[in-house]
Amino acid sequence: MFKKVLVANRGEIAVRIIRALRELNIASVAVYSEADRDSLHVKMADEAYCIGPYSSTLSYLNIPSIMSVAEISGVEAIHPGYGFLAENAYFADVCESSGIKFIGPSSNVIEVMGDKVRARETVARVGVPVVPGTEENLDNLEKTMEFARKVGYPVIIKATAGGGGKGMRIVNTPEDLEKAIQTAKTEARAAFGNGEVYLEKFVEEPRHIEFQILADEHGNVVHLGERDCSIQRRHQKILEEAPSPVLTDELRKKMGDFAVKAAKSVNYNNVGTVEFLLDKDNNFYFIEMNTRIQVEHPVTEMITSIDIVKEQIKIAAGEKLPFKQKDIVIDGVSLECRINAEDSGRNFIPSPGELKTYIVPGGPGVRVDSGVYQSYQIPPYYDSMVAKLIVWEKDREKALLRMERALKEFVIEGIQTTIPFHLKILENEYFRKGDYNTNFIHRRIEIKD
Ligand code: ADP
């Protein structure tokens, strides 16, 4: 096992990883930007090094700086968390060639799965259903028009290198196609430095169902069941639950088998997530695979009692998975609310600033993963997530009551948060019945947008 690991991230996920390292008796090394001197991950780690100014390009994305710290501190591995360098194949490659273990899949796997078109092709080859879509860049308008006509409108244009719900455009009529392609390309270039886009059939009112994969370096692959991440705003997840309220055991087995197949198609190792869209008739389609730990991993941990971050580190150290698919038992229901420093009453504008009061909920079945504390000043430079509130209960009805109780117990003063918005979702009768899809916020929740 490793003796010392560098955490190349900040915020709640850096804290989460440091906790896992400590329980595995591994020393932790934090890195931070000048804006993060007072951050919790810096206080909690065994060692901490400043890697640059507030700008993430010059700090959390600064590969030479991070590699220098890795060398000076003498770590054997780097955990990238999510975001920043987590899906950067070049970074994984630099680690590999420097003799430092990248805690994630190998660089070539990140490269294949990071390109959504290649990912679709790869999994389709082994029989995993994918959304009907184009195979290449949309340079030939005539061909694209013909394809869209064949699959039928609406269609969606997506960035090949996409992430975070950015660079997507829904197109309802052939007249709008050309302009939408141009806009999507411009957006994709700005967001990902890569203007390639492709086109998919737009699945109407689907559920977003994703499977957590664990794969060791000895060819063993299991899934830990699904998460339902259909509660989204602008294609970004805001509340997740596991298991999905609509999956039967039979459908879970079928989709889970395909998720494992998708992972095996690239000789996947480490943790990852296979994402599907599920339509009203229970047809499901692969959309992408994320090659990292995800924000919403705790809901899976709560229902399986498996510490995914610890497993991830153990896999990277070369250990075999300690269980087989038949050993995975799903128990109870878990929900997660992403509490963001945003004003949901004012178009979700960011609300950074000082946390004058910060009192977290507790009691049975309540977990808070966060990188902040009372009196902490939330910097305006990074993502706006303050905390993840996660609950567990025996059944969904009880879990909803527990989440409502915990949200009301959470006291955050000094900034605006999305807690009132989450309470609105929770009191919605359709949500309570489990009757929702990716259009839920748009259709069922009133927001000033
Ligand atoms: P990203 O990598 O940016 O998160 P995804 O491909 O995972 O992008 O898609 C994010 C969300 O966008 C999905 O959960 C879904 O709500 C919506 N979406 C993506 N592709 C389609 C599609 N073909 N049809 C309908 N909705 C889609």
mmCIF file of C-alpha atoms in Angstrom, residues 20-361:
data_model
loop_
_atom_site.group_PDB
_atom_site.id
_atom_site.type_symbol
_atom_site.label_atom_id
_atom_site.label_comp_id
_atom_site.label_asym_id
_atom_site.label_seq_id
_atom_site.Cartn_x
_atom_site.Cartn_y
_atom_site.Cartn_z
ATOM 1 C CA ALA A 20 -10.084 7.968 3.192
ATOM 2 C CA LEU A 21 -6.280 8.194 3.191
ATOM 3 C CA ARG A 22 -6.206 8.660 6.950
ATOM 4 C CA GLU A 23 -8.363 5.567 7.509
ATOM 5 C CA LEU A 24 -5.979 3.619 5.294
ATOM 6 C CA ASN A 25 -3.049 4.937 7.334
ATOM 7 C CA ILE A 26 -1.621 6.852 4.363
ATOM 8 C CA ALA A 27 -0.092 10.324 4.799
ATOM 9 C CA SER A 28 -1.764 13.092 2.774
ATOM 10 C CA VAL A 29 -0.254 16.008 0.901
ATOM 11 C CA ALA A 30 -2.528 18.917 -0.009
ATOM 12 C CA VAL A 31 -1.889 21.541 -2.657
ATOM 13 C CA TYR A 32 -3.610 24.926 -2.680
ATOM 14 C CA SER A 33 -3.887 28.234 -4.486
ATOM 15 C CA GLU A 34 -3.198 31.539 -2.750
ATOM 16 C CA ALA A 35 -6.969 32.013 -2.430
ATOM 17 C CA ASP A 36 -7.273 28.728 -0.516
ATOM 18 C CA ARG A 37 -4.767 29.271 2.318
ATOM 19 C CA ASP A 38 -7.528 28.947 4.917
ATOM 20 C CA SER A 39 -9.274 25.999 3.297
ATOM 21 C CA LEU A 40 -10.259 22.946 5.273
ATOM 22 C CA HIS A 41 -8.302 20.558 3.050
ATOM 23 C CA VAL A 42 -5.135 22.536 3.809
ATOM 24 C CA LYS A 43 -5.754 22.376 7.545
ATOM 25 C CA MET A 44 -6.592 18.670 7.470
ATOM 26 C CA ALA A 45 -3.736 17.303 5.361
ATOM 27 C CA ASP A 46 -0.467 16.137 6.882
ATOM 28 C CA GLU A 47 1.469 18.481 4.594
ATOM 29 C CA ALA A 48 0.337 21.334 2.353
ATOM 30 C CA TYR A 49 2.021 23.308 -0.418
ATOM 31 C CA CYS A 50 0.982 26.453 -2.251
ATOM 32 C CA ILE A 51 1.046 25.841 -6.009
ATOM 33 C CA GLY A 52 0.125 29.228 -7.439
ATOM 34 C CA PRO A 53 -2.229 32.193 -7.472
ATOM 35 C CA TYR A 54 -6.042 32.033 -7.290
ATOM 36 C CA SER A 55 -6.527 31.334 -11.008
ATOM 37 C CA SER A 56 -7.006 27.572 -11.446
ATOM 38 C CA THR A 57 -5.038 27.628 -14.701
ATOM 39 C CA LEU A 58 -2.032 28.739 -12.679
ATOM 40 C CA SER A 59 -2.676 26.504 -9.658
ATOM 41 C CA TYR A 60 -4.984 23.457 -9.684
ATOM 42 C CA LEU A 61 -4.355 22.956 -13.411
ATOM 43 C CA ASN A 62 -0.662 23.760 -13.198
ATOM 44 C CA ILE A 63 0.913 20.373 -13.942
ATOM 45 C CA PRO A 64 4.607 21.371 -13.504
ATOM 46 C CA SER A 65 3.826 22.937 -10.137
ATOM 47 C CA ILE A 66 1.887 19.897 -8.913
ATOM 48 C CA MET A 67 4.574 17.488 -10.141
ATOM 49 C CA SER A 68 7.249 19.519 -8.304
ATOM 50 C CA VAL A 69 5.309 19.161 -5.056
ATOM 51 C CA ALA A 70 4.901 15.436 -5.740
ATOM 52 C CA GLU A 71 8.650 15.132 -6.078
ATOM 53 C CA ILE A 72 9.612 17.326 -3.102
ATOM 54 C CA SER A 73 7.130 15.622 -0.788
ATOM 55 C CA GLY A 74 8.024 12.144 -2.013
ATOM 56 C CA VAL A 75 4.514 10.814 -2.730
ATOM 57 C CA GLU A 76 3.919 7.528 -4.527
ATOM 58 C CA ALA A 77 0.536 8.462 -5.991
ATOM 59 C CA ILE A 78 -1.735 11.376 -6.913
ATOM 60 C CA HIS A 79 -5.504 11.453 -6.438
ATOM 61 C CA PRO A 80 -7.063 13.962 -8.854
ATOM 62 C CA GLY A 81 -10.606 14.030 -7.349
ATOM 63 C CA TYR A 82 -13.148 15.303 -9.901
ATOM 64 C CA GLY A 83 -12.930 18.337 -12.185
ATOM 65 C CA PHE A 84 -9.549 20.061 -12.693
ATOM 66 C CA LEU A 85 -7.065 17.385 -13.907
ATOM 67 C CA ALA A 86 -9.207 14.320 -13.169
ATOM 68 C CA GLU A 87 -9.993 13.565 -16.811
ATOM 69 C CA ASN A 88 -6.846 14.981 -18.332
ATOM 70 C CA ALA A 89 -5.139 12.138 -20.215
ATOM 71 C CA TYR A 90 -1.938 14.166 -20.560
ATOM 72 C CA PHE A 91 -1.702 14.598 -16.775
ATOM 73 C CA ALA A 92 -2.256 10.862 -16.224
ATOM 74 C CA ASP A 93 0.487 10.261 -18.766
ATOM 75 C CA VAL A 94 2.901 12.668 -17.037
ATOM 76 C CA CYS A 95 2.257 10.835 -13.747
ATOM 77 C CA GLU A 96 2.773 7.445 -15.400
ATOM 78 C CA SER A 97 6.070 8.501 -16.950
ATOM 79 C CA SER A 98 7.285 10.080 -13.708
ATOM 80 C CA GLY A 99 6.764 6.832 -11.828
ATOM 81 C CA ILE A 100 3.910 8.279 -9.781
ATOM 82 C CA LYS A 101 0.666 6.331 -9.734
ATOM 83 C CA PHE A 102 -2.315 8.273 -11.063
ATOM 84 C CA ILE A 103 -5.326 7.157 -9.012
ATOM 85 C CA GLY A 104 -7.669 6.618 -11.945
ATOM 86 C CA PRO A 105 -7.664 4.649 -15.176
ATOM 87 C CA SER A 106 -4.717 4.674 -17.564
ATOM 88 C CA SER A 107 -4.219 7.665 -19.864
ATOM 89 C CA ASN A 108 -5.343 5.833 -23.009
ATOM 90 C CA VAL A 109 -8.654 4.862 -21.364
ATOM 91 C CA ILE A 110 -9.228 8.476 -20.302
ATOM 92 C CA GLU A 111 -8.520 9.546 -23.861
ATOM 93 C CA VAL A 112 -10.984 7.131 -25.460
ATOM 94 C CA MET A 113 -13.782 7.733 -22.952
ATOM 95 C CA GLY A 114 -13.115 11.490 -22.827
ATOM 96 C CA ASP A 115 -14.073 11.737 -26.482
ATOM 97 C CA LYS A 116 -17.801 11.114 -26.513
ATOM 98 C CA VAL A 117 -17.868 10.016 -30.143
ATOM 99 C CA ARG A 118 -15.082 7.478 -29.645
ATOM 100 C CA ALA A 119 -16.689 6.327 -26.399
ATOM 101 C CA ARG A 120 -19.990 5.704 -28.189
ATOM 102 C CA GLU A 121 -18.266 3.762 -30.958
ATOM 103 C CA THR A 122 -16.270 1.688 -28.490
ATOM 104 C CA VAL A 123 -19.213 0.557 -26.395
ATOM 105 C CA ALA A 124 -21.516 0.118 -29.392
ATOM 106 C CA ARG A 125 -19.006 -2.365 -30.808
ATOM 107 C CA VAL A 126 -19.674 -4.730 -27.886
ATOM 108 C CA GLY A 127 -23.440 -4.354 -28.213
ATOM 109 C CA VAL A 128 -24.202 -1.625 -25.659
ATOM 110 C CA PRO A 129 -27.175 0.441 -26.898
ATOM 111 C CA VAL A 130 -26.273 4.070 -27.687
ATOM 112 C CA VAL A 131 -28.513 7.005 -28.619
ATOM 113 C CA PRO A 132 -28.722 7.151 -32.422
ATOM 114 C CA GLY A 133 -26.097 9.724 -33.381
ATOM 115 C CA THR A 134 -23.518 10.839 -35.894
ATOM 116 C CA GLU A 135 -20.072 9.341 -35.912
ATOM 117 C CA GLU A 136 -18.025 12.363 -36.709
ATOM 118 C CA ASN A 137 -17.676 16.090 -36.629
ATOM 119 C CA LEU A 138 -20.552 17.987 -38.225
ATOM 120 C CA ASP A 139 -18.655 19.553 -41.113
ATOM 121 C CA ASN A 140 -20.919 18.387 -43.891
ATOM 122 C CA LEU A 141 -24.228 20.212 -43.407
ATOM 123 C CA GLU A 142 -26.058 18.218 -46.049
ATOM 124 C CA LYS A 143 -25.112 14.902 -44.452
ATOM 125 C CA THR A 144 -26.013 16.219 -41.011
ATOM 126 C CA MET A 145 -29.410 17.439 -42.256
ATOM 127 C CA GLU A 146 -30.067 14.065 -43.798
ATOM 128 C CA PHE A 147 -29.120 12.278 -40.587
ATOM 129 C CA ALA A 148 -31.321 14.543 -38.436
ATOM 130 C CA ARG A 149 -34.239 13.991 -40.784
ATOM 131 C CA LYS A 150 -33.754 10.246 -40.555
ATOM 132 C CA VAL A 151 -33.659 10.046 -36.751
ATOM 133 C CA GLY A 152 -36.341 12.736 -36.457
ATOM 134 C CA TYR A 153 -36.443 16.030 -34.600
ATOM 135 C CA PRO A 154 -35.759 17.153 -31.934
ATOM 136 C CA VAL A 155 -32.038 16.432 -32.015
ATOM 137 C CA ILE A 156 -29.263 17.572 -29.710
ATOM 138 C CA ILE A 157 -25.840 18.875 -30.673
ATOM 139 C CA LYS A 158 -23.158 18.027 -28.134
ATOM 140 C CA ALA A 159 -19.479 18.779 -27.676
ATOM 141 C CA THR A 160 -17.227 15.758 -28.266
ATOM 142 C CA ALA A 161 -15.088 16.879 -25.329
ATOM 143 C CA GLY A 162 -18.119 18.026 -23.312
ATOM 144 C CA GLY A 163 -18.724 18.028 -19.592
ATOM 145 C CA GLY A 164 -20.727 19.851 -16.945
ATOM 146 C CA GLY A 165 -23.733 20.175 -19.234
ATOM 147 C CA LYS A 166 -21.947 22.768 -21.364
ATOM 148 C CA GLY A 167 -21.927 23.095 -25.144
ATOM 149 C CA MET A 168 -25.294 21.386 -25.765
ATOM 150 C CA ARG A 169 -27.995 22.687 -28.084
ATOM 151 C CA ILE A 170 -31.424 21.208 -28.644
ATOM 152 C CA VAL A 171 -32.712 21.687 -32.196
ATOM 153 C CA ASN A 172 -36.421 21.376 -32.968
ATOM 154 C CA THR A 173 -36.578 22.145 -36.665
ATOM 155 C CA PRO A 174 -34.300 21.745 -39.725
ATOM 156 C CA GLU A 175 -34.253 25.539 -40.150
ATOM 157 C CA ASP A 176 -32.460 25.949 -36.832
ATOM 158 C CA LEU A 177 -29.831 23.286 -37.419
ATOM 159 C CA GLU A 178 -27.069 25.207 -39.171
ATOM 160 C CA LYS A 179 -27.051 28.101 -36.718
ATOM 161 C CA ALA A 180 -27.167 25.733 -33.729
ATOM 162 C CA ILE A 181 -24.125 23.838 -35.003
ATOM 163 C CA GLN A 182 -22.169 27.094 -35.252
ATOM 164 C CA THR A 183 -23.195 28.232 -31.763
ATOM 165 C CA ALA A 184 -22.406 24.848 -30.248
ATOM 166 C CA LYS A 185 -18.971 24.836 -31.915
ATOM 167 C CA THR A 186 -18.161 28.304 -30.607
ATOM 168 C CA GLU A 187 -19.333 27.349 -27.112
ATOM 169 C CA ALA A 188 -17.391 24.095 -27.174
ATOM 170 C CA ARG A 189 -14.220 25.862 -28.302
ATOM 171 C CA ALA A 190 -14.548 28.401 -25.507
ATOM 172 C CA ALA A 191 -15.330 25.843 -22.810
ATOM 173 C CA PHE A 192 -13.088 22.917 -23.789
ATOM 174 C CA GLY A 193 -10.535 24.340 -26.239
ATOM 175 C CA ASN A 194 -11.987 21.905 -28.777
ATOM 176 C CA GLY A 195 -14.770 22.923 -31.141
ATOM 177 C CA GLU A 196 -15.777 19.435 -32.283
ATOM 178 C CA VAL A 197 -19.458 18.651 -31.978
ATOM 179 C CA TYR A 198 -21.714 15.724 -32.891
ATOM 180 C CA LEU A 199 -25.423 15.150 -33.120
ATOM 181 C CA GLU A 200 -27.720 12.787 -31.229
ATOM 182 C CA LYS A 201 -31.398 12.069 -31.289
ATOM 183 C CA PHE A 202 -32.914 14.059 -28.411
ATOM 184 C CA VAL A 203 -34.522 11.541 -26.085
ATOM 185 C CA GLU A 204 -37.654 13.232 -24.771
ATOM 186 C CA GLU A 205 -38.238 13.362 -21.044
ATOM 187 C CA PRO A 206 -35.763 10.629 -20.143
ATOM 188 C CA ARG A 207 -34.413 9.679 -16.757
ATOM 189 C CA HIS A 208 -30.676 9.956 -16.229
ATOM 190 C CA ILE A 209 -29.598 6.630 -14.750
ATOM 191 C CA GLU A 210 -25.931 5.931 -14.103
ATOM 192 C CA PHE A 211 -24.075 2.897 -12.833
ATOM 193 C CA GLN A 212 -21.090 2.997 -10.502
ATOM 194 C CA ILE A 213 -18.280 0.774 -11.726
ATOM 195 C CA LEU A 214 -15.368 -0.641 -9.743
ATOM 196 C CA ALA A 215 -12.678 -2.363 -11.792
ATOM 197 C CA ASP A 216 -9.377 -3.662 -10.477
ATOM 198 C CA GLU A 217 -6.147 -4.144 -12.398
ATOM 199 C CA HIS A 218 -6.673 -7.905 -12.572
ATOM 200 C CA GLY A 219 -9.688 -7.867 -14.881
ATOM 201 C CA ASN A 220 -12.421 -7.941 -12.211
ATOM 202 C CA VAL A 221 -15.288 -5.545 -12.846
ATOM 203 C CA VAL A 222 -18.432 -5.037 -10.757
ATOM 204 C CA HIS A 223 -21.164 -2.416 -10.599
ATOM 205 C CA LEU A 224 -22.624 -1.022 -7.386
ATOM 206 C CA GLY A 225 -26.096 -0.387 -8.733
ATOM 207 C CA GLU A 226 -27.499 2.826 -10.116
ATOM 208 C CA ARG A 227 -28.032 6.440 -9.175
ATOM 209 C CA ASP A 228 -30.971 8.410 -10.497
ATOM 210 C CA CYS A 229 -29.669 11.868 -11.422
ATOM 211 C CA SER A 230 -32.676 13.138 -13.340
ATOM 212 C CA ILE A 231 -33.168 16.188 -11.141
ATOM 213 C CA GLN A 232 -31.131 18.627 -13.206
ATOM 214 C CA ARG A 233 -31.053 22.307 -13.985
ATOM 215 C CA ARG A 234 -29.560 23.206 -17.353
ATOM 216 C CA HIS A 235 -28.258 19.629 -17.774
ATOM 217 C CA GLN A 236 -26.468 19.820 -14.433
ATOM 218 C CA LYS A 237 -27.326 17.513 -11.553
ATOM 219 C CA ILE A 238 -28.606 19.063 -8.350
ATOM 220 C CA LEU A 239 -30.173 16.195 -6.407
ATOM 221 C CA GLU A 240 -29.437 12.500 -6.752
ATOM 222 C CA GLU A 241 -30.877 9.330 -5.287
ATOM 223 C CA ALA A 242 -30.108 5.649 -5.148
ATOM 224 C CA PRO A 243 -31.618 3.291 -5.996
ATOM 225 C CA SER A 244 -33.769 4.809 -8.738
ATOM 226 C CA PRO A 245 -37.455 4.776 -7.752
ATOM 227 C CA VAL A 246 -38.368 3.276 -11.135
ATOM 228 C CA LEU A 247 -35.902 0.473 -11.767
ATOM 229 C CA THR A 248 -37.080 -3.091 -11.328
ATOM 230 C CA ASP A 249 -34.545 -5.731 -10.287
ATOM 231 C CA GLU A 250 -34.749 -7.107 -13.778
ATOM 232 C CA LEU A 251 -34.002 -3.781 -15.470
ATOM 233 C CA ARG A 252 -31.234 -3.071 -12.948
ATOM 234 C CA LYS A 253 -29.588 -6.360 -13.834
ATOM 235 C CA LYS A 254 -29.909 -5.722 -17.556
ATOM 236 C CA MET A 255 -28.547 -2.171 -17.431
ATOM 237 C CA GLY A 256 -25.866 -3.117 -14.899
ATOM 238 C CA ASP A 257 -24.647 -5.939 -17.154
ATOM 239 C CA PHE A 258 -24.356 -3.468 -20.040
ATOM 240 C CA ALA A 259 -22.507 -0.988 -17.816
ATOM 241 C CA VAL A 260 -19.964 -3.690 -16.957
ATOM 242 C CA LYS A 261 -19.723 -4.602 -20.637
ATOM 243 C CA ALA A 262 -19.056 -0.947 -21.519
ATOM 244 C CA ALA A 263 -16.260 -0.797 -18.934
ATOM 245 C CA LYS A 264 -14.766 -4.060 -20.178
ATOM 246 C CA SER A 265 -14.798 -2.802 -23.775
ATOM 247 C CA VAL A 266 -11.876 -0.484 -22.932
ATOM 248 C CA ASN A 267 -10.223 -2.734 -20.319
ATOM 249 C CA TYR A 268 -11.312 -0.216 -17.748
ATOM 250 C CA ASN A 269 -9.668 -0.089 -14.356
ATOM 251 C CA ASN A 270 -10.285 1.991 -11.224
ATOM 252 C CA VAL A 271 -13.662 3.652 -10.513
ATOM 253 C CA GLY A 272 -15.908 5.060 -13.201
ATOM 254 C CA THR A 273 -19.512 5.752 -14.063
ATOM 255 C CA VAL A 274 -21.491 4.594 -17.055
ATOM 256 C CA GLU A 275 -24.332 6.997 -17.828
ATOM 257 C CA PHE A 276 -27.563 6.042 -19.585
ATOM 258 C CA LEU A 277 -30.760 7.765 -20.587
ATOM 259 C CA LEU A 278 -33.883 5.724 -19.905
ATOM 260 C CA ASP A 279 -36.999 6.592 -21.894
ATOM 261 C CA LYS A 280 -40.668 6.177 -20.979
ATOM 262 C CA ASP A 281 -40.798 2.730 -22.576
ATOM 263 C CA ASN A 282 -37.780 1.512 -20.603
ATOM 264 C CA ASN A 283 -35.446 1.692 -23.600
ATOM 265 C CA PHE A 284 -32.034 2.792 -22.421
ATOM 266 C CA TYR A 285 -29.080 4.291 -24.201
ATOM 267 C CA PHE A 286 -25.455 4.868 -23.201
ATOM 268 C CA ILE A 287 -24.497 8.559 -23.277
ATOM 269 C CA GLU A 288 -21.040 8.665 -21.740
ATOM 270 C CA MET A 289 -18.599 7.231 -19.229
ATOM 271 C CA ASN A 290 -16.950 9.385 -16.579
ATOM 272 C CA THR A 291 -13.479 8.152 -15.729
ATOM 273 C CA ARG A 292 -13.255 9.489 -12.184
ATOM 274 C CA ILE A 293 -14.912 9.628 -8.793
ATOM 275 C CA GLN A 294 -18.169 11.578 -9.035
ATOM 276 C CA VAL A 295 -19.767 14.219 -6.851
ATOM 277 C CA GLU A 296 -22.728 11.941 -6.154
ATOM 278 C CA HIS A 297 -20.746 8.836 -5.140
ATOM 279 C CA PRO A 298 -21.903 9.011 -1.474
ATOM 280 C CA VAL A 299 -25.460 7.841 -2.224
ATOM 281 C CA THR A 300 -24.009 4.605 -3.574
ATOM 282 C CA GLU A 301 -21.747 4.279 -0.538
ATOM 283 C CA MET A 302 -24.759 4.637 1.750
ATOM 284 C CA ILE A 303 -26.785 1.850 0.142
ATOM 285 C CA THR A 304 -23.897 -0.587 -0.406
ATOM 286 C CA SER A 305 -21.733 0.151 2.673
ATOM 287 C CA ILE A 306 -18.731 0.244 0.333
ATOM 288 C CA ASP A 307 -16.267 3.108 0.684
ATOM 289 C CA ILE A 308 -15.686 3.886 -2.992
ATOM 290 C CA VAL A 309 -12.757 6.260 -2.425
ATOM 291 C CA LYS A 310 -10.907 3.699 -0.314
ATOM 292 C CA GLU A 311 -11.571 1.009 -2.906
ATOM 293 C CA GLN A 312 -10.256 3.389 -5.559
ATOM 294 C CA ILE A 313 -6.984 3.870 -3.692
ATOM 295 C CA LYS A 314 -6.646 0.137 -3.013
ATOM 296 C CA ILE A 315 -7.234 -0.652 -6.691
ATOM 297 C CA ALA A 316 -4.528 1.857 -7.695
ATOM 298 C CA ALA A 317 -2.167 0.132 -5.262
ATOM 299 C CA GLY A 318 -2.733 -3.097 -7.198
ATOM 300 C CA GLU A 319 -5.110 -4.855 -4.805
ATOM 301 C CA LYS A 320 -7.816 -7.201 -6.032
ATOM 302 C CA LEU A 321 -11.467 -6.286 -5.516
ATOM 303 C CA PRO A 322 -12.530 -7.896 -2.239
ATOM 304 C CA PHE A 323 -15.992 -8.806 -3.571
ATOM 305 C CA LYS A 324 -17.801 -10.209 -6.588
ATOM 306 C CA GLN A 325 -21.007 -8.984 -8.207
ATOM 307 C CA LYS A 326 -23.120 -11.435 -6.196
ATOM 308 C CA ASP A 327 -21.713 -10.030 -2.927
ATOM 309 C CA ILE A 328 -23.028 -6.525 -3.597
ATOM 310 C CA VAL A 329 -26.147 -5.951 -1.511
ATOM 311 C CA ILE A 330 -28.305 -2.863 -1.890
ATOM 312 C CA ASP A 331 -29.961 -1.788 1.329
ATOM 313 C CA GLY A 332 -32.282 1.170 1.858
ATOM 314 C CA VAL A 333 -32.524 4.486 0.042
ATOM 315 C CA SER A 334 -30.129 7.408 -0.054
ATOM 316 C CA LEU A 335 -30.554 10.974 -1.344
ATOM 317 C CA GLU A 336 -28.047 13.751 -1.868
ATOM 318 C CA CYS A 337 -28.696 17.489 -2.154
ATOM 319 C CA ARG A 338 -25.949 19.671 -3.550
ATOM 320 C CA ILE A 339 -25.985 22.815 -1.429
ATOM 321 C CA ASN A 340 -24.560 25.607 -3.562
ATOM 322 C CA ALA A 341 -23.673 29.175 -2.668
ATOM 323 C CA GLU A 342 -26.212 30.503 -5.135
ATOM 324 C CA ASP A 343 -29.324 32.607 -4.894
ATOM 325 C CA SER A 344 -32.086 30.452 -6.335
ATOM 326 C CA GLY A 345 -34.488 33.401 -6.066
ATOM 327 C CA ARG A 346 -32.259 35.432 -8.372
ATOM 328 C CA ASN A 347 -31.460 33.149 -11.272
ATOM 329 C CA PHE A 348 -28.945 31.129 -9.236
ATOM 330 C CA ILE A 349 -26.321 33.875 -9.247
ATOM 331 C CA PRO A 350 -23.246 32.884 -7.241
ATOM 332 C CA SER A 351 -23.230 34.110 -3.664
ATOM 333 C CA PRO A 352 -19.684 33.832 -2.321
ATOM 334 C CA GLY A 353 -18.689 35.469 0.964
ATOM 335 C CA GLU A 354 -18.230 34.802 4.655
ATOM 336 C CA LEU A 355 -20.049 31.947 6.341
ATOM 337 C CA LYS A 356 -21.176 33.882 9.383
ATOM 338 C CA THR A 357 -23.062 30.918 10.784
ATOM 339 C CA TYR A 358 -22.578 27.320 9.693
ATOM 340 C CA ILE A 359 -24.351 24.658 11.700
ATOM 341 C CA VAL A 360 -24.574 21.243 10.050
ATOM 342 C CA PRO A 361 -27.396 18.785 10.610
#
